[in-house]
């Protein structure tokens, strides 16, 4: 695949992965890149209902997308598939979807489900997907108390699996961060060895599409979508302490 493939995962569920995907997609498009998005496995949404990819397109604008599998209950994909009596998503299905998107894209973002060890199938995690695609990870994390442990565990799990981590993304940075958050901004890269390449302001998902797309380049460093062009942290002028 000639496109740059980046897998977006999180330190947990409901951490802001979908909004982060939309922000990185918007920033990359503003930089002139052709962007496509794959959701590895969607859960918690009935057939025909709008899901994560629809939210990405609502915020970032129309772009090519693929969703290899969908299961109705809001559970880990392996469990959701079993309860629905459906076959789980396969690695081949995800790889084929990404390959289709990569034909006409410079950057393909692959959104996982939950964290790095959540089972997509009995023997499949998003780390296996990243390995097979030779893709870097972006790890979306919370800025608050407890994030140092969660983020370092995630990064260590990725490295143990032989997966590169390109950067950390603060999934929801508030207007008035507390002491733990301001300390974590420095401690996250210090303890993980991974730069913070994006910080998404709290409530960004409620913005109108044009406002979201206009603001996204200020939230996302080039290191999120250009390999090898990371900074130590997001510039503090972009994070309101």
Coordinates of C-alpha atoms in Angstrom, one line a residue:
X1 CA 0.0 0.0 0.0
X2 CA 1.4 3.4 -1.0
X3 CA -0.8 5.4 1.4
X4 CA 0.3 6.1 4.9
X5 CA -1.8 3.9 7.2
X6 CA -2.4 5.1 10.8
X7 CA -4.5 3.2 13.3
X8 CA -6.3 5.3 15.9
X9 CA -6.8 3.5 19.3
X10 CA -7.6 4.7 22.8
X11 CA -6.6 4.0 26.4
X12 CA -10.3 3.0 26.9
X13 CA -13.7 3.4 25.4
X14 CA -15.5 6.8 25.1
X15 CA -12.1 8.5 25.1
X16 CA -12.8 10.6 22.0
X17 CA -11.4 8.4 19.2
X18 CA -14.0 9.3 16.6
X19 CA -13.7 13.1 17.2
X20 CA -9.9 12.7 17.1
X21 CA -10.2 10.8 13.7
X22 CA -12.3 13.7 12.4
X23 CA -9.8 16.3 13.6
X24 CA -6.8 14.5 12.1
X25 CA -8.6 13.9 8.9
X26 CA -9.6 17.6 8.7
X27 CA -6.0 18.8 9.5
X28 CA -4.5 16.4 6.9
X29 CA -7.0 17.5 4.2
X30 CA -6.2 21.2 5.0
X31 CA -2.5 20.2 4.4
X32 CA -3.5 18.9 0.9
X33 CA -3.7 15.2 1.6
X34 CA -6.3 12.8 0.3
X35 CA -7.8 11.1 3.4
X36 CA -10.0 8.0 3.8
X37 CA -11.3 6.4 7.0
X38 CA -12.0 2.8 8.0
X39 CA -13.9 1.7 11.1
X40 CA -12.5 -1.7 11.9
X41 CA -15.7 -3.0 13.6
X42 CA -18.7 -0.9 14.7
X43 CA -20.8 -1.9 17.6
X44 CA -23.9 -0.5 19.4
X45 CA -25.6 0.6 16.2
X46 CA -28.4 -1.1 14.2
X47 CA -28.2 -1.7 10.5
X48 CA -28.9 1.5 8.5
X49 CA -28.4 3.8 11.5
X50 CA -25.6 6.5 11.3
X51 CA -22.5 5.5 13.3
X52 CA -19.0 6.6 13.9
X53 CA -18.1 7.1 10.2
X54 CA -21.2 9.3 9.7
X55 CA -19.9 11.5 12.6
X56 CA -16.5 11.7 11.0
X57 CA -18.1 12.8 7.7
X58 CA -20.4 15.2 9.5
X59 CA -17.4 17.0 11.0
X60 CA -14.6 16.5 8.5
X61 CA -16.7 16.5 5.3
X62 CA -17.4 13.8 2.8
X63 CA -14.6 11.3 2.3
X64 CA -14.2 7.7 1.4
X65 CA -15.0 5.3 4.2
X66 CA -15.4 1.6 4.9
X67 CA -17.0 -0.4 7.7
X68 CA -16.2 -4.1 7.4
X69 CA -18.5 -5.3 10.2
X70 CA -21.3 -4.0 12.4
X71 CA -23.0 -5.5 15.4
X72 CA -26.0 -4.0 17.2
X73 CA -25.1 -4.3 20.9
X74 CA -22.6 -1.8 22.6
X75 CA -20.1 -4.4 23.6
X76 CA -16.6 -5.5 22.6
X77 CA -16.8 -6.7 18.9
X78 CA -16.1 -10.3 19.7
X79 CA -18.9 -10.5 22.3
X80 CA -21.3 -8.4 20.2
X81 CA -20.8 -10.7 17.2
X82 CA -21.4 -13.8 19.3
X83 CA -24.5 -12.4 20.9
X84 CA -25.9 -11.4 17.5
X85 CA -25.2 -14.9 16.1
X86 CA -22.9 -13.3 13.5
X87 CA -19.4 -14.2 12.4
X88 CA -16.8 -11.9 13.9
X89 CA -14.9 -9.5 11.7
X90 CA -11.7 -11.0 10.2
X91 CA -8.3 -9.5 9.7
X92 CA -8.6 -10.2 6.0
X93 CA -11.8 -8.1 5.8
X94 CA -10.2 -5.2 7.6
X95 CA -7.1 -5.4 5.4
X96 CA -9.1 -5.6 2.2
X97 CA -11.2 -2.5 3.2
X98 CA -8.0 -0.5 4.0
X99 CA -6.4 -1.6 0.7
X100 CA -9.5 -0.5 -1.2
X101 CA -9.3 2.9 0.4
X102 CA -5.5 3.2 0.0
X103 CA -5.7 3.1 -3.8
X104 CA -6.9 6.7 -3.9
X105 CA -5.7 8.1 -0.6
X106 CA -2.5 9.6 0.8
X107 CA -3.6 8.8 4.4
X108 CA -5.9 6.1 5.6
X109 CA -7.1 6.3 9.3
X110 CA -8.3 3.1 10.8
X111 CA -10.4 3.6 14.0
X112 CA -10.3 0.7 16.4
X113 CA -12.9 -0.3 19.1
X114 CA -12.0 0.5 22.7
X115 CA -8.4 0.0 23.6
X116 CA -5.5 -2.0 22.1
X117 CA -6.4 -5.4 23.7
X118 CA -10.2 -5.3 23.1
X119 CA -11.0 -8.4 21.1
X120 CA -12.3 -7.8 17.6
X121 CA -12.5 -11.6 17.3
X122 CA -11.2 -14.3 19.6
X123 CA -7.7 -14.1 18.3
X124 CA -7.7 -10.5 16.9
X125 CA -6.9 -7.1 18.4
X126 CA -6.2 -3.7 16.9
X127 CA -2.5 -4.4 17.5
X128 CA -2.8 -7.4 15.1
X129 CA -4.4 -5.1 12.6
X130 CA -1.6 -2.5 12.9
X131 CA 1.0 -5.2 12.6
X132 CA -0.5 -6.6 9.4
X133 CA -0.9 -3.2 7.9
X134 CA 2.6 -2.1 9.0
X135 CA 0.8 0.9 10.5
X136 CA 1.7 3.3 13.3
X137 CA -0.7 4.0 16.2
X138 CA -2.1 7.2 17.4
X139 CA -3.2 6.7 21.0
X140 CA -6.1 8.9 22.2
X141 CA -6.0 9.5 25.9
X142 CA -7.7 11.4 28.7
X143 CA -5.8 14.4 30.3
X144 CA -7.0 13.7 33.8
X145 CA -5.9 11.8 36.9
X146 CA -5.1 8.1 36.1
X147 CA -4.1 8.7 32.5
X148 CA -0.4 8.2 33.1
X149 CA -1.0 4.6 34.1
X150 CA -3.5 3.9 31.3
X151 CA -1.4 5.5 28.6
X152 CA 1.9 3.9 29.6
X153 CA 0.3 0.5 29.7
X154 CA -1.1 1.1 26.3
X155 CA 2.2 2.2 24.8
X156 CA 4.0 -0.7 26.5
X157 CA 1.5 -3.2 25.0
X158 CA 2.0 -1.7 21.6
X159 CA 5.8 -1.8 21.8
X160 CA 5.6 -5.4 23.1
X161 CA 3.6 -6.3 20.0
X162 CA 6.2 -4.6 17.8
X163 CA 3.8 -1.7 16.9
X164 CA 5.2 1.8 16.5
X165 CA 3.3 4.6 18.3
X166 CA 3.5 7.9 16.3
X167 CA 1.9 10.1 18.9
X168 CA -0.5 10.7 21.7
X169 CA -3.8 12.6 21.3
X170 CA -5.5 14.4 24.2
X171 CA -9.1 13.5 23.4
X172 CA -10.8 16.2 25.4
X173 CA -8.9 19.2 26.8
X174 CA -11.1 21.5 28.9
X175 CA -11.1 25.2 29.0
X176 CA -10.1 25.2 32.7
X177 CA -7.7 22.2 33.3
X178 CA -7.0 21.2 36.8
X179 CA -3.5 20.6 38.4
X180 CA -3.3 16.9 37.4
X181 CA -4.1 17.8 33.8
X182 CA -1.5 20.5 33.5
X183 CA 1.1 18.2 35.1
X184 CA 0.1 15.3 32.9
X185 CA 0.7 17.4 29.8
X186 CA 4.4 17.2 30.5
X187 CA 4.4 13.8 32.2
X188 CA 2.7 11.9 29.4
X189 CA 5.6 12.3 26.9
X190 CA 8.2 12.0 29.6
X191 CA 7.0 8.7 30.8
X192 CA 5.9 7.1 27.5
X193 CA 8.6 8.5 25.2
X194 CA 5.8 9.5 22.8
X195 CA 5.0 13.1 21.8
X196 CA 1.6 14.7 22.2
X197 CA 0.7 15.5 18.6
X198 CA -2.9 16.7 19.1
X199 CA -5.2 18.1 21.7
X200 CA -8.9 18.3 21.0
X201 CA -10.8 20.9 23.0
X202 CA -13.7 19.6 25.0
X203 CA -17.0 20.0 23.1
X204 CA -15.4 20.1 19.7
X205 CA -17.8 17.5 18.4
X206 CA -20.7 19.9 18.9
X207 CA -19.2 22.4 16.4
X208 CA -20.7 23.0 13.0
X209 CA -18.7 21.2 10.3
X210 CA -17.2 24.4 8.8
X211 CA -16.1 25.6 12.2
X212 CA -14.6 22.2 13.1
X213 CA -12.7 22.0 9.9
X214 CA -11.3 25.5 10.2
X215 CA -10.1 24.9 13.8
X216 CA -8.7 21.4 13.4
X217 CA -5.3 22.4 12.0
X218 CA -4.7 24.4 15.2
X219 CA -5.4 21.3 17.3
X220 CA -3.3 18.8 15.4
X221 CA 0.5 18.8 14.7
X222 CA 1.8 17.6 11.4
X223 CA 3.3 14.6 13.3
X224 CA -0.1 13.1 13.5
X225 CA -0.3 12.6 9.7
X226 CA 3.3 13.1 8.5
X227 CA 5.6 10.3 9.7
X228 CA 8.8 11.7 11.3
X229 CA 7.5 15.2 11.8
X230 CA 6.6 15.2 15.4
X231 CA 7.3 17.7 18.1
X232 CA 7.8 17.2 21.8
X233 CA 4.3 18.4 22.7
X234 CA 1.5 20.3 21.2
X235 CA 2.6 24.0 21.5
X236 CA 1.2 25.4 24.7
X237 CA -0.3 28.4 22.9
X238 CA -2.8 25.8 21.5
X239 CA -3.6 24.4 24.9
X240 CA -5.3 26.9 27.3
X241 CA -3.7 26.3 30.7

